[in-house]
XYZ file of C-alpha atoms in Angstrom:
454
model
C 35.984 -22.893 -0.354
C 35.748 -25.261 2.645
C 35.787 -22.343 5.162
C 32.935 -20.662 3.150
C 31.056 -23.973 2.877
C 31.472 -24.733 6.563
C 30.114 -21.220 7.520
C 27.172 -21.726 5.067
C 26.252 -25.092 6.632
C 26.588 -23.516 10.241
C 24.104 -20.790 9.551
C 21.534 -20.432 12.353
C 18.026 -21.709 11.981
C 15.619 -18.992 10.850
C 13.571 -17.662 13.796
C 10.691 -15.326 13.802
C 11.429 -13.542 17.126
C 14.576 -12.044 18.789
C 16.564 -14.489 20.808
C 16.615 -13.707 24.571
C 13.813 -11.126 24.499
C 10.344 -10.912 25.647
C 9.143 -10.181 22.060
C 7.544 -13.532 21.575
C 3.979 -14.650 22.638
C 4.429 -17.170 25.391
C 0.692 -18.200 25.169
C -0.122 -14.612 24.231
C 0.341 -13.179 27.814
C 0.825 -9.352 28.077
C 1.563 -6.921 30.849
C -2.024 -5.468 30.556
C -3.376 -8.871 31.530
C -5.127 -9.660 28.164
C -4.214 -12.533 25.809
C -2.960 -11.246 22.388
C -2.536 -13.434 19.363
C -2.853 -12.744 15.789
C -6.614 -13.727 15.687
C -7.479 -12.051 18.803
C -5.820 -8.893 17.854
C -8.129 -8.625 14.842
C -11.056 -8.091 17.261
C -9.516 -4.628 18.021
C -10.971 -2.183 15.748
C -7.792 -0.276 15.059
C -5.702 -3.523 14.230
C -8.593 -4.657 11.949
C -8.826 -1.359 10.237
C -5.020 -1.137 9.642
C -4.833 -4.574 8.330
C -7.850 -4.215 5.966
C -6.575 -0.931 4.757
C -3.128 -2.287 3.627
C -4.522 -5.589 2.505
C -7.065 -4.141 0.209
C -4.676 -1.544 -1.079
C -2.217 -4.083 -2.305
C -4.871 -6.419 -3.504
C -6.520 -3.520 -5.472
C -3.416 -2.353 -7.276
C -3.030 -3.461 -10.974
C -0.252 -6.262 -11.256
C 1.217 -7.011 -14.579
C 4.123 -9.106 -15.832
C 6.153 -7.125 -18.329
C 8.772 -8.155 -20.965
C 11.718 -5.895 -22.052
C 11.635 -4.950 -25.599
C 14.582 -4.454 -28.014
C 14.312 -0.793 -27.846
C 14.783 -0.474 -24.169
C 11.162 -0.179 -23.445
C 8.676 -2.564 -21.940
C 5.375 -4.394 -22.898
C 2.869 -6.549 -21.167
C 3.811 -10.202 -21.470
C 0.254 -11.193 -22.257
C 1.381 -14.626 -23.712
C 3.204 -15.727 -20.603
C 1.316 -18.098 -18.534
C 2.230 -16.348 -15.318
C 0.582 -13.248 -16.491
C -2.927 -14.583 -16.044
C -2.145 -16.080 -12.755
C -0.874 -12.877 -11.179
C -3.305 -10.504 -12.918
C -6.541 -12.584 -12.879
C -6.698 -16.004 -11.265
C -3.863 -17.608 -9.373
C -5.795 -20.694 -8.811
C -9.437 -22.004 -9.780
C -10.850 -21.312 -6.277
C -10.075 -17.430 -5.895
C -9.407 -14.393 -7.825
C -6.180 -12.253 -7.793
C -7.703 -9.732 -5.366
C -8.714 -12.297 -2.872
C -5.286 -14.028 -3.171
C -3.258 -10.968 -2.614
C -5.623 -9.817 0.089
C -5.262 -13.045 1.957
C -1.462 -13.226 1.795
C -1.127 -9.545 2.701
C -3.271 -10.115 5.721
C -0.870 -12.963 6.771
C 2.017 -10.850 6.112
C 0.668 -8.060 8.376
C -0.346 -10.318 11.204
C 2.283 -13.138 11.082
C 5.137 -11.241 9.618
C 5.350 -13.989 6.799
C 3.149 -14.826 3.750
C 3.466 -18.409 2.092
C 1.676 -19.845 -0.984
C 2.336 -23.145 -2.505
C 3.672 -23.175 -6.146
C 2.155 -25.802 -8.457
C 4.181 -26.616 -11.427
C 3.751 -28.826 -14.556
C 6.192 -31.192 -16.030
C 7.852 -28.287 -17.778
C 8.588 -26.594 -14.584
C 5.973 -23.821 -15.437
C 3.840 -22.237 -12.671
C 0.128 -23.178 -13.124
C -1.365 -22.295 -9.816
C -0.725 -20.591 -6.426
C -2.488 -21.608 -3.283
C -2.106 -19.528 0.140
C -0.565 -21.416 3.103
C -1.258 -20.516 6.694
C 1.962 -18.920 8.320
C 1.247 -20.528 11.774
C 1.510 -23.936 10.211
C 4.711 -23.490 8.526
C 8.141 -24.005 9.729
C 11.468 -22.977 8.036
C 14.661 -24.888 8.755
C 17.896 -25.944 7.347
C 19.254 -29.389 6.384
C 22.740 -30.797 7.295
C 24.031 -29.031 3.983
C 22.712 -25.656 5.166
C 19.998 -25.570 2.544
C 16.601 -24.111 3.437
C 13.404 -26.260 3.478
C 9.820 -25.644 4.448
C 7.774 -27.927 6.666
C 3.904 -27.551 6.450
C 1.520 -29.174 9.041
C -1.779 -29.978 7.502
C -3.424 -30.711 11.069
C -6.548 -28.845 11.834
C -5.224 -27.718 15.256
C -2.703 -24.972 14.569
C -1.091 -25.398 18.072
C -0.163 -28.916 17.566
C 2.555 -29.710 14.977
C 2.143 -33.529 14.427
C 4.830 -35.075 12.375
C 2.375 -37.380 10.895
C 0.767 -34.391 9.111
C 4.044 -32.776 8.041
C 4.751 -32.118 4.337
C 8.243 -31.048 3.325
C 8.445 -28.423 0.604
C 11.522 -27.212 -1.383
C 12.204 -23.406 -1.689
C 11.098 -23.694 -5.407
C 7.585 -25.087 -4.243
C 7.103 -21.898 -1.991
C 6.413 -18.323 -2.561
C 7.713 -16.780 0.550
C 7.341 -13.118 1.249
C 9.000 -12.283 4.535
C 8.321 -9.252 6.524
C 10.862 -7.322 8.745
C 13.318 -9.791 10.448
C 16.980 -9.895 11.627
C 18.125 -12.789 9.683
C 16.581 -11.729 6.204
C 14.778 -15.108 5.754
C 11.821 -15.033 8.379
C 9.866 -12.062 9.454
C 8.746 -11.230 12.939
C 5.113 -10.953 13.863
C 4.298 -7.303 14.261
C 1.411 -8.415 16.578
C 4.043 -10.242 18.920
C 6.260 -7.259 18.742
C 3.613 -4.843 19.788
C 1.483 -7.310 21.964
C 1.629 -4.859 25.013
C 0.333 -1.983 23.084
C -2.472 -4.053 21.555
C -3.328 -5.731 25.066
C -3.604 -2.248 26.526
C -6.104 -1.075 23.837
C -8.047 -4.308 24.477
C -8.139 -3.720 28.173
C -9.288 -0.156 27.621
C -11.969 -1.368 25.307
C -13.114 -4.021 27.826
C -13.108 -1.484 30.640
C -15.387 0.776 28.578
C -17.728 -2.028 27.770
C -17.998 -3.204 31.432
C -18.360 0.376 32.657
C -21.621 0.724 30.557
C -22.594 -2.752 31.567
C -22.529 -1.859 35.190
C -24.880 1.095 34.845
C -22.575 3.675 33.374
C -21.427 4.665 36.891
C -18.712 3.867 39.273
C -18.909 1.123 41.798
C -20.079 2.139 45.233
C -21.030 0.928 48.770
C -24.668 0.688 50.193
C -24.488 1.586 53.774
C -27.178 0.307 56.267
C -27.421 1.581 59.820
C -28.280 -1.775 61.273
C -27.419 -5.407 60.244
C -28.417 -7.047 57.058
C -29.554 -10.635 57.203
C -29.061 -11.358 53.746
C -26.676 -9.018 51.946
C -26.449 -11.232 48.746
C -29.998 -10.740 48.175
C -29.719 -6.928 48.628
C -26.704 -6.933 46.362
C -28.443 -8.761 43.550
C -31.645 -6.837 43.888
C -29.760 -3.573 43.449
C -27.670 -4.923 40.541
C -30.888 -6.127 38.705
C -32.631 -2.917 39.200
C -29.892 -0.319 38.554
C -27.175 -2.319 36.570
C -26.805 -2.417 33.004
C -26.690 0.595 30.458
C -30.512 0.078 30.083
C -31.024 0.870 33.785
C -28.778 4.024 33.711
C -29.935 7.229 35.513
C -32.861 5.367 37.116
C -34.025 6.959 40.518
C -33.183 4.706 43.567
C -35.358 4.528 46.503
C -33.437 3.601 49.607
C -35.186 2.186 52.675
C -34.451 1.577 56.311
C -31.923 4.385 56.382
C -29.723 2.924 53.664
C -27.306 5.227 51.889
C -25.277 4.832 48.661
C -21.855 6.065 48.593
C -19.918 5.896 45.229
C -16.162 5.009 45.596
C -14.891 5.093 42.105
C -13.665 8.057 39.807
C -15.131 9.061 36.586
C -13.661 8.031 33.252
C -12.917 11.655 32.420
C -10.844 12.044 35.649
C -9.069 8.612 34.757
C -8.430 10.097 31.237
C -10.159 7.072 29.868
C -11.089 8.358 26.574
C -7.566 9.920 26.074
C -6.037 6.593 26.790
C -8.242 4.763 24.290
C -7.472 7.443 21.565
C -3.687 7.293 22.127
C -3.767 3.367 21.901
C -5.475 3.730 18.360
C -2.758 6.071 17.207
C -0.158 3.724 18.762
C -1.617 0.752 16.701
C -1.656 3.067 13.665
C 1.907 3.849 14.246
C 2.803 0.247 14.241
C 1.539 -0.242 10.664
C 2.512 3.131 9.563
C -1.076 4.113 8.628
C -2.017 7.826 8.827
C -4.457 8.402 11.657
C -7.033 9.875 9.249
C -7.448 6.628 7.482
C -8.484 4.832 10.543
C -10.982 7.569 11.477
C -8.803 10.052 13.573
C -9.342 13.448 11.826
C -8.003 15.640 14.615
C -4.688 16.525 12.940
C -6.120 16.464 9.411
C -7.600 19.446 7.291
C -8.377 20.288 3.763
C -4.944 21.580 3.255
C -2.944 18.448 4.320
C -5.130 15.508 3.842
C -3.974 14.824 0.288
C -0.337 15.275 1.230
C -1.002 12.635 3.967
C -2.457 10.164 1.430
C 0.590 10.677 -0.927
C 2.811 9.893 2.041
C 0.926 6.843 2.724
C 1.510 5.682 -0.907
C 5.198 6.673 -0.887
C 6.407 5.451 2.616
C 3.906 2.848 3.817
C 2.453 1.057 0.702
C 5.536 1.252 -1.657
C 8.031 -0.875 0.617
C 5.478 -3.557 0.894
C 4.915 -3.429 -3.047
C 8.685 -3.727 -3.488
C 8.772 -6.582 -1.212
C 6.118 -8.394 -3.155
C 7.624 -7.656 -6.571
C 11.008 -8.942 -5.740
C 9.710 -12.073 -3.907
C 7.545 -12.986 -6.860
C 10.440 -12.441 -9.178
C 12.761 -14.465 -7.096
C 10.387 -17.443 -6.588
C 8.357 -17.669 -9.849
C 10.796 -16.773 -12.703
C 13.493 -18.991 -13.820
C 17.057 -17.726 -14.102
C 16.650 -17.150 -17.790
C 13.314 -15.391 -17.482
C 14.690 -13.012 -14.919
C 16.760 -11.314 -17.644
C 13.665 -10.862 -19.970
C 10.771 -10.383 -17.533
C 9.731 -8.303 -14.393
C 6.687 -7.915 -12.138
C 5.414 -4.549 -11.384
C 2.523 -3.036 -9.563
C 0.992 0.074 -10.938
C 0.755 2.800 -8.236
C -0.111 5.589 -10.545
C -3.918 5.494 -9.733
C -3.086 6.138 -6.040
C -0.758 8.956 -6.933
C -3.073 10.906 -9.158
C -4.128 14.246 -7.842
C -7.500 16.011 -8.439
C -8.886 16.561 -11.876
C -7.438 20.179 -12.351
C -3.958 19.190 -11.367
C -3.906 16.103 -13.543
C -5.060 18.240 -16.619
C -2.266 20.824 -15.833
C 0.321 18.070 -15.729
C -0.952 16.589 -18.872
C -0.682 20.000 -20.711
C 2.880 20.381 -19.576
C 3.754 16.944 -20.929
C 2.006 17.509 -24.097
C 3.478 20.856 -24.801
C 6.989 19.690 -24.045
C 6.872 16.582 -26.152
C 7.335 13.849 -23.818
C 3.485 12.775 -23.927
C 1.243 12.024 -26.767
C -2.377 12.227 -26.808
C -2.635 8.570 -26.561
C -0.377 8.509 -23.674
C -2.748 10.858 -21.922
C -5.820 8.965 -22.917
C -4.478 5.731 -21.568
C -3.734 7.085 -18.156
C -7.357 8.382 -18.203
C -8.644 5.077 -19.351
C -9.995 6.435 -22.532
C -9.822 4.758 -26.089
C -6.769 5.465 -28.177
C -6.925 7.815 -31.103
C -5.860 5.985 -34.415
C -2.243 6.600 -35.349
C -3.148 7.901 -38.824
C -5.301 10.671 -36.969
C -2.220 11.801 -35.034
C -2.864 10.001 -31.774
C 0.736 8.953 -31.396
C 2.419 12.273 -32.419
C 4.794 14.064 -29.922
C 4.545 17.620 -30.384
C 6.735 20.541 -29.114
C 6.290 24.208 -28.807
C 7.620 25.936 -32.128
C 9.108 29.003 -30.550
C 11.604 26.903 -28.690
C 15.045 25.890 -30.150
C 18.525 24.877 -28.818
C 20.707 27.522 -27.466
C 23.468 26.644 -29.977
C 21.188 27.301 -32.885
C 20.209 30.780 -31.624
C 21.020 33.237 -34.516
C 21.989 30.476 -36.908
C 20.150 32.083 -39.846
C 21.550 35.585 -39.140
C 24.330 35.171 -41.731
C 22.677 32.976 -44.307
C 23.748 33.885 -47.976
C 21.275 35.064 -50.309
C 20.503 34.073 -53.929
C 23.078 36.680 -55.132
C 25.663 35.266 -53.028
C 25.793 38.177 -50.558
C 25.291 37.510 -46.867
C 22.018 39.046 -45.529
C 22.456 41.845 -43.010
C 19.708 41.633 -40.564
C 20.079 45.286 -39.704
C 19.818 46.487 -43.322
C 16.709 48.379 -43.936
C 15.155 47.927 -47.537
C 12.377 49.921 -49.107
C 10.773 48.097 -51.954
C 8.422 49.794 -54.468
C 6.469 47.807 -56.864
C 5.992 49.134 -60.587
C 2.632 50.875 -60.999
C 0.090 48.820 -62.772
C -2.149 50.378 -65.303
C -5.770 49.976 -65.974
C -7.376 49.831 -69.281
C -7.323 53.783 -69.540
C -3.631 53.806 -68.406
C -4.323 55.214 -64.998
C -2.928 53.633 -62.004
C -5.602 51.530 -59.923
C -6.140 51.887 -56.318
C -3.432 49.626 -55.346
C -1.138 50.532 -58.283
C 1.627 51.500 -55.921
C 2.431 49.389 -52.921
C 5.383 49.968 -50.564
C 6.599 47.613 -47.955
C 9.182 48.692 -45.569
C 10.849 45.674 -43.823
C 13.969 44.250 -42.568
C 15.573 41.679 -44.630
C 13.711 38.361 -44.285
C 11.236 39.748 -41.896
C 8.123 41.933 -42.523
C 7.675 44.789 -39.926
């Protein structure tokens, strides 16, 4: 035990960057020459779009607290105080949607999401408040136990000990992103800062290109000597500079000649570079390009499949990360055996109307869905149980293989076994009318196999 205790105490401090690598901000510098931080990256339209798509998707999913039932099923734990916090209102200042959207935005930008857990005297959770990840520090004490330090100062770059607040793990809901130590996640923006910096540089180049008259720079040549070149330059810029002055006709005097020295954006593949960087950022967040406005690779036949892949391979891992972090931090040891948290992804996995109806019909005919099961998925009112809303029906012409031919040799009333191949001709006695003559149906004959009319 002493060896394991020493190993636990000697664990490294949690880090949000790879040791010895360039994947840290260092004041946000990039090889493209543009400063990239979590806040400046959001000014890039592709980053803003990806973060908004994922944050709103997680925030918009129904989130419920369930309780295991005796029959092996589950039911919503409506009487548990945590249900209302997660589903409706985590604190008096924000709704569940805004709370989850804020934390998911932190998770996508900083790689970590934190929320302060407020408990009452019984240890029950009564409120959850978001905390800024850039003001949070995770460390270990001398016994190897984790603790959180939050700095309340307004300046996020300065962590003053006078504003430090120490929080225990039970006081923090921590949702870490991808990381090497399993405790603190890495910032996706820091990891991809060069790609984002290049996208910002391309965007800035395009803006300056139009600001300078939508034409490359050039040289004004004069056959003689110009006494005041600064005045000529400013006069030219004020007259022909800016997108509002594009395509104006220039009148050159005194033998002056304009010679462009730049190359066009098409020759420099400017548009292709910008487009590639947008796809590069979408790749970082694993968002399909069509969801950020790039429909080049999308068509009517594959757009639905791409949306389903977004749910399964992009959204589902984030959802599982949320569910397990909530259960670990907000449920007691005794409650973890009785309760669990679940996001409902069914709404995003639903197909078109015709596909849903065909699926419901198969489930209804094969007995694993009732009318009320289907109506709940379609957000319709339940049919009362006495009217058959909870009945599970099966197709009557299906039976287990072992029971096939079970009635072939069933004994009859006279003790003889029926022979399914025996042909019987039954003739009823003629019935007489008042005059003794047979009626129209006085004699009827029925030719059948035993037990079955032919």
